[in-house]
Amino acid sequence: MSAAPIYFDNNATTRVDPRVLEAMLPFFSEQFGNASSMHAFGAQVGGALKRAREQVQELLGAEFDHEIVFTGGGTESDNTAILSALETQTGRNEIITSAVEHPAVLALCDWLQKTRGVKVHRIGVDAKGRLDLDAYRKALGPKTAIASIMWANNETGTLFPVEQLAELAHEAGVLFHTDAVQAVGKIPLDLKNSEIDFLSLSAHKLHGPKGIGALYVRRGVRLRPLIRGGHQERGRRAGTENAPAIVGLGKAAELALQYMPEELGRVRELRDRLEQGIVARIPRCLVNGDISQRLPNTSNIAFEFIEGEAILLLMNQHGIAASSGSACTSGSLEPSHVLRAMNIPYTAAHGSTRFSLSRENTQEEVDRVLAVMPGIIARLRELSPFWQDDAPASAEFKPSYA
Ligand SMILES: Cc1ncc(COP(=O)(O)O)c(C=O)c1O
């Protein structure tokens, strides 16, 4: 009998928690009402949406439940915040973002630059993926409509000092948005004590359903809707609410808060066991990202002189799922824009593999992966025309452990 598959790709998406599914099910059957209806069927659903809003509010540490606007996911939340900032502030046509954002922000910025003449400042990062703070400060100005910097990078897990970045933005009179799709549910957040104006989240990264998310909009900050129509979400996002998914997001948020100590404890320990085990067993590998400022579940490891795609294929044969970059960029043979922005040498960037764990993983799974990884890497290196046992490490390429 073959062993159960191992899922270490939780930054791509997570399994819906059975308790989330259970909470959703009645909203496909007996609780089918439209929340806007003036009868008991509607009121039942309206109450459930209110509860879900409070659950998300609590996870974010937001002050008011009406600061939460339900959307169709992280991408829609990012688009809404950025486009709104441009539309509500005439005369401001510059955006500040980072070179390592998710395409949900970067592709929108590229499009705005090409079609609307918006000037986009893409702030660079250093070799550990840390933002160039001086360049960020310098870019802020009277023409900036919004600064949008992610809370945690999806590929490396590197955390950005977004609370400080929001304060700097406000000192310059600039709105601040953060794509926190990878941070929400993995690290504690306390928005009421921050100056962040907008925050994006997505349910499917925290054991909730796909196609539902939220945009946090600080009280008093103007929002121009992306989708116009009915008066749902206080006129900020039109369309009959996706009640089952919203209820699922609410339950997922409640569970994420409950499991936060485990995320910061057991999940982090599993990640460290995996990472340190790999580095100890396999020569010439490097941990990408800022090890001291990182999500507890993510490890991005570069195996020098081999291709990430080949590693994933062989891992898949052993029933292990990981990723060679973000789900959106894999499929192209170029190293990801994140690793390129970090100036990771080509020979290492190509072999970078992302392991992202969750509360559903176990030590037994980590140990099974550790047992097979050295063989997988050795086999691929034997086939690699570039690999020599005694090849000198490239100058910039210094293994961070070992
Ligand atoms: C950092 C980040 N932002 C945005 C998104 C997009 O979220 P969604 O899939 O909910 O549209 C993702 C998903 O991969 C992400 O990792």
Tab-separated table of C-alpha atoms and ligand atoms in Angstrom:
chain	number	residue	atom	x	y	z
A	1	MET	CA	0.000	0.000	0.000
A	2	SER	CA	1.478	3.386	-0.947
A	3	ALA	CA	1.792	6.045	1.754
A	4	ALA	CA	-0.711	8.906	1.964
A	5	PRO	CA	0.248	11.936	-0.111
A	6	ILE	CA	1.963	14.832	1.633
A	7	TYR	CA	0.712	18.354	0.958
A	8	PHE	CA	3.374	21.001	1.531
A	9	ASP	CA	1.867	23.613	-0.808
A	10	ASN	CA	-0.363	25.530	1.580
A	11	ASN	CA	0.663	28.960	0.251
A	12	ALA	CA	-0.956	27.966	-3.065
A	13	THR	CA	-4.144	26.926	-1.328
A	14	THR	CA	-5.318	25.002	1.715
A	15	ARG	CA	-7.748	22.193	2.322
A	16	VAL	CA	-11.142	23.422	3.523
A	17	ASP	CA	-11.396	22.536	7.224
A	18	PRO	CA	-14.262	20.052	7.718
A	19	ARG	CA	-15.742	22.415	10.334
A	20	VAL	CA	-15.795	25.188	7.725
A	21	LEU	CA	-17.595	22.938	5.263
A	22	GLU	CA	-20.092	21.941	7.922
A	23	ALA	CA	-20.835	25.597	8.720
A	24	MET	CA	-21.382	26.336	5.017
A	25	LEU	CA	-23.690	23.459	4.125
A	26	PRO	CA	-26.993	24.794	5.525
A	27	PHE	CA	-26.585	27.894	3.337
A	28	PHE	CA	-26.868	25.711	0.240
A	29	SER	CA	-30.129	24.176	1.448
A	30	GLU	CA	-32.552	25.282	4.147
A	31	GLN	CA	-30.946	28.706	4.740
A	32	PHE	CA	-31.129	29.796	1.112
A	33	GLY	CA	-32.635	33.255	1.602
A	34	ASN	CA	-31.367	36.524	0.166
A	35	ALA	CA	-29.929	38.640	2.974
A	36	SER	CA	-31.635	41.748	1.533
A	37	SER	CA	-35.143	40.233	1.776
A	38	MET	CA	-37.568	41.618	4.379
A	39	HIS	CA	-38.683	38.255	5.714
A	40	ALA	CA	-37.469	35.481	7.966
A	41	PHE	CA	-35.556	33.702	5.186
A	42	GLY	CA	-33.545	36.843	4.553
A	43	ALA	CA	-33.070	37.716	8.211
A	44	GLN	CA	-31.574	34.303	8.942
A	45	VAL	CA	-28.905	34.812	6.288
A	46	GLY	CA	-28.400	38.451	7.258
A	47	GLY	CA	-27.599	37.333	10.798
A	48	ALA	CA	-25.077	34.783	9.552
A	49	LEU	CA	-23.310	37.406	7.419
A	50	LYS	CA	-23.094	39.725	10.416
A	51	ARG	CA	-21.531	36.954	12.499
A	52	ALA	CA	-19.001	36.208	9.729
A	53	ARG	CA	-18.065	39.883	9.527
A	54	GLU	CA	-17.385	39.891	13.272
A	55	GLN	CA	-15.286	36.732	13.014
A	56	VAL	CA	-13.095	38.363	10.352
A	57	GLN	CA	-12.957	41.591	12.361
A	58	GLU	CA	-11.670	39.657	15.359
A	59	LEU	CA	-8.980	37.858	13.396
A	60	LEU	CA	-7.728	41.182	12.040
A	61	GLY	CA	-7.988	43.009	15.353
A	62	ALA	CA	-10.088	45.639	13.566
A	63	GLU	CA	-12.092	48.167	15.565
A	64	PHE	CA	-15.436	47.974	13.722
A	65	ASP	CA	-17.163	45.160	11.860
A	66	HIS	CA	-18.274	47.502	9.081
A	67	GLU	CA	-14.605	47.981	8.176
A	68	ILE	CA	-14.808	44.518	6.553
A	69	VAL	CA	-16.116	44.365	2.959
A	70	PHE	CA	-16.606	40.880	1.491
A	71	THR	CA	-15.160	40.405	-2.008
A	72	GLY	CA	-14.511	37.612	-4.474
A	73	GLY	CA	-10.995	36.981	-3.097
A	74	GLY	CA	-7.544	38.465	-2.686
A	75	THR	CA	-7.198	39.617	-6.287
A	76	GLU	CA	-10.464	41.561	-6.208
A	77	SER	CA	-9.563	43.137	-2.855
A	78	ASP	CA	-6.179	44.304	-4.196
A	79	ASN	CA	-7.747	45.724	-7.353
A	80	THR	CA	-10.501	47.477	-5.412
A	81	ALA	CA	-8.138	49.231	-3.004
A	82	ILE	CA	-5.684	50.458	-5.621
A	83	LEU	CA	-8.244	51.575	-8.203
A	84	SER	CA	-10.304	53.276	-5.493
A	85	ALA	CA	-7.317	55.286	-4.279
A	86	LEU	CA	-6.697	56.548	-7.816
A	87	GLU	CA	-10.333	57.452	-8.377
A	88	THR	CA	-10.979	59.225	-5.088
A	89	GLN	CA	-7.900	61.450	-5.290
A	90	THR	CA	-7.760	63.397	-8.507
A	91	GLY	CA	-4.326	64.799	-9.245
A	92	ARG	CA	-2.580	61.870	-7.604
A	93	ASN	CA	-1.463	59.443	-10.303
A	94	GLU	CA	1.508	57.622	-8.822
A	95	ILE	CA	1.588	54.253	-7.065
A	96	ILE	CA	4.305	52.885	-4.841
A	97	THR	CA	4.612	49.131	-4.638
A	98	SER	CA	7.372	46.533	-4.358
A	99	ALA	CA	9.095	44.477	-7.042
A	100	VAL	CA	8.042	41.270	-5.275
A	101	GLU	CA	4.262	41.680	-5.040
A	102	HIS	CA	1.823	39.052	-6.233
A	103	PRO	CA	0.575	39.515	-9.834
A	104	ALA	CA	-2.762	40.625	-8.313
A	105	VAL	CA	-0.973	43.928	-7.616
A	106	LEU	CA	1.871	43.931	-10.144
A	107	ALA	CA	-0.208	43.118	-13.231
A	108	LEU	CA	-2.742	45.781	-12.280
A	109	CYS	CA	0.073	48.335	-11.846
A	110	ASP	CA	1.599	47.377	-15.218
A	111	TRP	CA	-1.789	47.833	-16.849
A	112	LEU	CA	-2.380	51.198	-15.158
A	113	GLN	CA	1.041	52.362	-16.291
A	114	LYS	CA	0.463	51.289	-19.898
A	115	THR	CA	-3.129	52.403	-20.332
A	116	ARG	CA	-3.676	55.223	-17.829
A	117	GLY	CA	-0.277	56.867	-17.667
A	118	VAL	CA	0.056	56.074	-13.966
A	119	LYS	CA	3.631	56.278	-12.709
A	120	VAL	CA	4.551	53.138	-10.773
A	121	HIS	CA	7.463	53.024	-8.327
A	122	ARG	CA	8.460	49.381	-7.863
A	123	ILE	CA	10.648	49.432	-4.781
A	124	GLY	CA	13.447	46.886	-4.850
A	125	VAL	CA	14.554	44.374	-2.233
A	126	ASP	CA	17.944	43.114	-1.042
A	127	ALA	CA	19.299	39.561	-1.297
A	128	LYS	CA	17.155	38.512	1.677
A	129	GLY	CA	14.044	40.024	0.136
A	130	ARG	CA	13.926	43.038	2.507
A	131	LEU	CA	12.439	46.252	1.160
A	132	ASP	CA	14.710	49.203	0.350
A	133	LEU	CA	13.307	51.596	2.965
A	134	ASP	CA	15.206	54.630	1.704
A	135	ALA	CA	13.835	54.194	-1.798
A	136	TYR	CA	10.344	53.794	-0.320
A	137	ARG	CA	10.658	57.019	1.707
A	138	LYS	CA	11.968	58.923	-1.301
A	139	ALA	CA	9.153	57.749	-3.562
A	140	LEU	CA	6.393	59.051	-1.239
A	141	GLY	CA	5.151	62.454	-2.348
A	142	PRO	CA	2.203	64.724	-3.111
A	143	LYS	CA	1.438	62.841	-6.305
A	144	THR	CA	1.271	59.397	-4.646
A	145	ALA	CA	-2.262	57.971	-4.681
A	146	ILE	CA	-1.416	54.876	-2.639
A	147	ALA	CA	1.456	52.796	-1.342
A	148	SER	CA	0.715	49.077	-1.635
A	149	ILE	CA	3.199	46.704	-0.001
A	150	MET	CA	2.466	43.083	0.854
A	151	TRP	CA	2.566	41.909	4.473
A	152	ALA	CA	4.205	38.570	3.677
A	153	ASN	CA	5.731	37.358	0.452
A	154	ASN	CA	4.004	34.287	-0.933
A	155	GLU	CA	7.189	32.674	-2.272
A	156	THR	CA	9.717	33.231	0.516
A	157	GLY	CA	7.457	34.092	3.467
A	158	THR	CA	9.516	37.248	4.124
A	159	LEU	CA	7.571	39.740	6.257
A	160	PHE	CA	7.533	43.455	5.490
A	161	PRO	CA	7.341	46.090	8.243
A	162	VAL	CA	3.935	47.245	7.045
A	163	GLU	CA	2.948	49.057	10.250
A	164	GLN	CA	6.033	51.246	9.905
A	165	LEU	CA	5.454	51.630	6.161
A	166	ALA	CA	1.877	52.797	6.838
A	167	GLU	CA	3.122	55.408	9.320
A	168	LEU	CA	5.683	56.681	6.819
A	169	ALA	CA	2.965	56.868	4.172
A	170	HIS	CA	0.676	58.851	6.482
A	171	GLU	CA	3.464	61.282	7.407
A	172	ALA	CA	3.601	62.041	3.679
A	173	GLY	CA	-0.219	62.217	3.452
A	174	VAL	CA	-0.449	58.980	1.459
A	175	LEU	CA	-2.950	56.101	1.780
A	176	PHE	CA	-1.511	52.688	2.606
A	177	HIS	CA	-2.717	49.272	1.414
A	178	THR	CA	-1.289	45.869	2.245
A	179	ASP	CA	-1.878	42.582	0.453
A	180	ALA	CA	-2.007	40.381	3.548
A	181	VAL	CA	-3.314	37.300	1.744
A	182	GLN	CA	-0.406	35.190	3.037
A	183	ALA	CA	-0.191	36.787	6.478
A	184	VAL	CA	-3.801	36.548	7.628
A	185	GLY	CA	-4.302	33.439	9.737
A	186	LYS	CA	-0.560	32.793	10.066
A	187	ILE	CA	0.600	35.668	12.265
A	188	PRO	CA	-1.312	37.800	14.820
A	189	LEU	CA	-2.695	41.070	13.439
A	190	ASP	CA	-3.880	44.124	15.348
A	191	LEU	CA	-5.251	46.617	12.860
A	192	LYS	CA	-6.896	48.943	15.357
A	193	ASN	CA	-3.434	49.851	16.624
A	194	SER	CA	-1.980	50.362	13.162
A	195	GLU	CA	-2.313	53.067	10.530
A	196	ILE	CA	-3.070	50.668	7.686
A	197	ASP	CA	-5.944	51.977	5.535
A	198	PHE	CA	-6.704	48.926	3.379
A	199	LEU	CA	-5.888	45.232	3.805
A	200	SER	CA	-6.650	42.328	1.457
A	201	LEU	CA	-7.284	38.746	2.548
A	202	SER	CA	-8.445	35.531	0.938
A	203	ALA	CA	-10.310	32.617	2.561
A	204	HIS	CA	-8.678	29.786	0.624
A	205	LYS	CA	-5.281	30.475	2.211
A	206	LEU	CA	-6.686	29.795	5.684
A	207	HIS	CA	-8.646	26.575	5.219
A	208	GLY	CA	-11.681	28.390	3.858
A	209	PRO	CA	-13.354	28.190	0.438
A	210	LYS	CA	-12.012	29.646	-2.802
A	211	GLY	CA	-13.490	32.719	-4.487
A	212	ILE	CA	-14.217	34.651	-1.307
A	213	GLY	CA	-12.146	37.217	0.531
A	214	ALA	CA	-12.394	40.568	2.173
A	215	LEU	CA	-11.068	44.076	1.964
A	216	TYR	CA	-10.527	45.865	5.261
A	217	VAL	CA	-11.244	49.578	4.830
A	218	ARG	CA	-10.361	51.733	7.837
A	219	ARG	CA	-13.316	53.746	9.087
A	220	GLY	CA	-13.377	57.158	7.445
A	221	VAL	CA	-11.335	56.109	4.405
A	222	ARG	CA	-13.225	56.648	1.175
A	223	LEU	CA	-13.926	53.647	-1.037
A	224	ARG	CA	-15.046	53.767	-4.661
A	225	PRO	CA	-16.596	50.383	-5.492
A	226	LEU	CA	-15.084	48.225	-8.203
A	227	ILE	CA	-18.401	46.501	-8.868
A	228	ARG	CA	-21.511	48.671	-9.095
A	229	GLY	CA	-25.115	47.602	-8.768
A	230	GLY	CA	-27.211	46.930	-5.678
A	231	HIS	CA	-26.642	48.249	-2.193
A	232	GLN	CA	-24.976	45.173	-0.719
A	233	GLU	CA	-21.966	45.688	1.539
A	234	ARG	CA	-23.160	49.276	2.251
A	235	GLY	CA	-22.830	50.101	-1.434
A	236	ARG	CA	-19.149	49.133	-1.481
A	237	ARG	CA	-19.446	45.817	-3.372
A	238	ALA	CA	-22.587	45.123	-5.345
A	239	GLY	CA	-24.116	41.711	-6.016
A	240	THR	CA	-26.116	39.270	-3.885
A	241	GLU	CA	-23.783	38.088	-1.145
A	242	ASN	CA	-22.226	34.647	-1.559
A	243	ALA	CA	-23.657	33.566	1.783
A	244	PRO	CA	-22.217	30.008	1.999
A	245	ALA	CA	-18.716	31.255	1.164
A	246	ILE	CA	-18.939	34.225	3.530
A	247	VAL	CA	-20.058	31.946	6.352
A	248	GLY	CA	-17.132	29.657	5.453
A	249	LEU	CA	-14.685	32.573	5.560
A	250	GLY	CA	-16.075	33.572	8.967
A	251	LYS	CA	-15.644	30.085	10.384
A	252	ALA	CA	-12.157	29.795	8.867
A	253	ALA	CA	-11.237	33.107	10.524
A	254	GLU	CA	-12.540	31.909	13.895
A	255	LEU	CA	-10.525	28.701	13.631
A	256	ALA	CA	-7.400	30.541	12.467
A	257	LEU	CA	-7.529	32.697	15.581
A	258	GLN	CA	-7.995	29.630	17.734
A	259	TYR	CA	-5.054	27.851	16.075
A	260	MET	CA	-2.710	30.864	16.057
A	261	PRO	CA	-0.561	29.568	18.951
A	262	GLU	CA	-0.185	26.270	17.095
A	263	GLU	CA	0.789	28.089	13.877
A	264	LEU	CA	3.467	30.022	15.766
A	265	GLY	CA	4.559	26.941	17.726
A	266	ARG	CA	4.113	23.482	16.253
A	267	VAL	CA	3.888	24.522	12.579
A	268	ARG	CA	6.996	26.686	12.908
A	269	GLU	CA	8.863	23.804	14.570
A	270	LEU	CA	7.873	21.453	11.753
A	271	ARG	CA	9.029	23.983	9.156
A	272	ASP	CA	12.347	24.422	10.967
A	273	ARG	CA	12.820	20.667	11.307
A	274	LEU	CA	12.252	20.281	7.569
A	275	GLU	CA	14.505	23.167	6.593
A	276	GLN	CA	17.350	22.360	8.935
A	277	GLY	CA	17.091	18.680	8.041
A	278	ILE	CA	17.408	19.443	4.333
A	279	VAL	CA	20.316	21.823	4.780
A	280	ALA	CA	22.131	19.324	7.002
A	281	ARG	CA	21.626	16.411	4.590
A	282	ILE	CA	22.075	18.038	1.188
A	283	PRO	CA	25.148	20.007	0.075
A	284	ARG	CA	24.908	23.315	-1.755
A	285	CYS	CA	21.487	24.502	-0.782
A	286	LEU	CA	20.464	27.937	0.392
A	287	VAL	CA	17.435	29.169	2.280
A	288	ASN	CA	15.913	32.071	0.362
A	289	GLY	CA	14.346	35.008	2.197
A	290	ASP	CA	14.743	36.707	5.553
A	291	ILE	CA	15.035	33.843	8.018
A	292	SER	CA	14.520	36.068	11.064
A	293	GLN	CA	11.445	37.877	9.684
A	294	ARG	CA	9.379	35.201	8.060
A	295	LEU	CA	6.012	33.463	8.097
A	296	PRO	CA	6.106	30.452	10.433
A	297	ASN	CA	4.998	27.979	7.745
A	298	THR	CA	7.153	28.804	4.706
A	299	SER	CA	10.575	27.619	3.604
A	300	ASN	CA	12.034	28.404	0.197
A	301	ILE	CA	15.153	26.413	-0.535
A	302	ALA	CA	17.449	26.748	-3.547
A	303	PHE	CA	19.140	23.532	-4.662
A	304	GLU	CA	22.032	24.662	-6.786
A	305	PHE	CA	22.516	23.435	-10.390
A	306	ILE	CA	19.167	21.720	-10.912
A	307	GLU	CA	15.686	22.680	-12.119
A	308	GLY	CA	12.805	23.257	-9.723
A	309	GLU	CA	10.385	21.615	-12.152
A	310	ALA	CA	12.397	18.397	-12.144
A	311	ILE	CA	12.529	18.416	-8.340
A	312	LEU	CA	8.746	18.818	-8.193
A	313	LEU	CA	8.220	15.972	-10.657
A	314	LEU	CA	10.331	13.552	-8.648
A	315	MET	CA	8.763	14.703	-5.395
A	316	ASN	CA	5.359	14.160	-6.961
A	317	GLN	CA	6.361	10.577	-7.752
A	318	HIS	CA	6.883	10.150	-4.017
A	319	GLY	CA	3.466	11.676	-3.334
A	320	ILE	CA	4.886	14.992	-2.085
A	321	ALA	CA	3.366	18.283	-3.259
A	322	ALA	CA	5.380	21.513	-3.102
A	323	SER	CA	5.912	24.411	-5.485
A	324	SER	CA	8.717	25.944	-7.511
A	325	GLY	CA	7.489	29.509	-7.208
A	326	SER	CA	4.035	31.009	-6.955
A	327	ALA	CA	1.301	28.944	-8.588
A	328	CYS	CA	0.834	31.703	-11.127
A	329	THR	CA	4.445	31.889	-12.286
A	330	SER	CA	5.230	28.191	-12.447
A	331	GLY	CA	4.647	27.001	-15.971
A	332	SER	CA	7.197	29.473	-17.307
A	333	LEU	CA	10.846	28.480	-17.305
A	334	GLU	CA	12.064	31.854	-16.069
A	335	PRO	CA	12.948	32.019	-12.375
A	336	SER	CA	10.244	33.864	-10.490
A	337	HIS	CA	10.213	37.671	-10.426
A	338	VAL	CA	10.666	37.463	-6.646
A	339	LEU	CA	13.948	35.538	-6.810
A	340	ARG	CA	15.154	37.715	-9.684
A	341	ALA	CA	14.418	40.858	-7.649
A	342	MET	CA	16.497	39.344	-4.825
A	343	ASN	CA	19.371	38.775	-7.262
A	344	ILE	CA	19.608	35.088	-6.427
A	345	PRO	CA	22.200	33.637	-8.829
A	346	TYR	CA	20.604	31.885	-11.798
A	347	THR	CA	22.101	28.506	-10.939
A	348	ALA	CA	20.323	28.641	-7.572
A	349	ALA	CA	17.111	30.460	-8.536
A	350	HIS	CA	16.232	27.741	-11.048
A	351	GLY	CA	16.349	25.072	-8.364
A	352	SER	CA	14.316	26.965	-5.791
A	353	THR	CA	11.539	25.013	-4.159
A	354	ARG	CA	8.858	26.314	-1.820
A	355	PHE	CA	7.626	24.158	1.029
A	356	SER	CA	4.587	25.653	2.773
A	357	LEU	CA	3.093	23.818	5.726
A	358	SER	CA	-0.123	24.122	7.700
A	359	ARG	CA	-1.680	22.962	10.945
A	360	GLU	CA	-2.724	19.779	9.122
A	361	ASN	CA	0.874	18.577	8.645
A	362	THR	CA	2.702	16.189	10.959
A	363	GLN	CA	6.247	15.384	12.032
A	364	GLU	CA	5.932	11.991	10.387
A	365	GLU	CA	5.339	13.754	7.060
A	366	VAL	CA	8.372	15.989	7.563
A	367	ASP	CA	10.508	12.948	8.312
A	368	ARG	CA	9.258	11.140	5.226
A	369	VAL	CA	10.223	14.128	3.079
A	370	LEU	CA	13.640	14.298	4.740
A	371	ALA	CA	14.157	10.621	3.975
A	372	VAL	CA	13.616	11.025	0.213
A	373	MET	CA	14.954	14.516	-0.590
A	374	PRO	CA	18.691	13.669	-0.575
A	375	GLY	CA	18.106	10.875	-3.121
A	376	ILE	CA	15.999	13.113	-5.362
A	377	ILE	CA	18.559	15.909	-5.401
A	378	ALA	CA	21.528	13.558	-5.892
A	379	ARG	CA	19.804	11.848	-8.828
A	380	LEU	CA	19.068	15.164	-10.559
A	381	ARG	CA	22.565	16.475	-9.955
A	382	GLU	CA	24.029	13.379	-11.563
A	383	LEU	CA	22.099	14.324	-14.694
A	384	SER	CA	23.005	18.017	-14.532
A	385	PRO	CA	25.737	19.155	-16.958
A	386	PHE	CA	26.587	22.003	-14.539
A	387	TRP	CA	27.039	20.021	-11.361
A	388	GLN	CA	30.507	19.140	-10.033
A	389	ASP	CA	31.050	17.956	-6.480
A	390	ASP	CA	33.860	20.441	-6.022
A	391	ALA	CA	32.365	23.393	-7.938
A	392	PRO	CA	33.191	26.619	-6.100
A	393	ALA	CA	30.154	28.341	-4.636
A	394	SER	CA	29.371	31.510	-6.571
A	395	ALA	CA	30.562	34.594	-4.682
A	396	GLU	CA	27.082	35.736	-3.694
A	397	PHE	CA	25.992	32.211	-2.949
A	398	LYS	CA	26.687	31.489	0.682
A	399	PRO	CA	24.661	28.734	2.297
A	400	SER	CA	22.963	30.257	5.298
A	401	TYR	CA	23.313	27.172	7.489
A	402	ALA	CA	26.073	24.542	7.370
B	1	LIG	C1	0.156	37.416	-1.824
B	1	LIG	C2	-1.062	37.032	-2.615
B	1	LIG	N1	-1.899	38.001	-3.036
B	1	LIG	C3	-3.011	37.714	-3.736
B	1	LIG	C4	-3.339	36.422	-4.061
B	1	LIG	C5	-4.585	36.162	-4.848
B	1	LIG	O1	-5.639	35.762	-4.019
B	1	LIG	P1	-6.917	35.052	-4.657
B	1	LIG	O2	-6.463	33.727	-5.145
B	1	LIG	O3	-7.896	34.929	-3.516
B	1	LIG	O4	-7.451	35.947	-5.717
B	1	LIG	C6	-2.495	35.375	-3.657
B	1	LIG	C7	-2.789	33.967	-4.034
B	1	LIG	O5	-1.914	33.230	-4.453
B	1	LIG	C8	-1.333	35.691	-2.903
B	1	LIG	O6	-0.485	34.748	-2.492
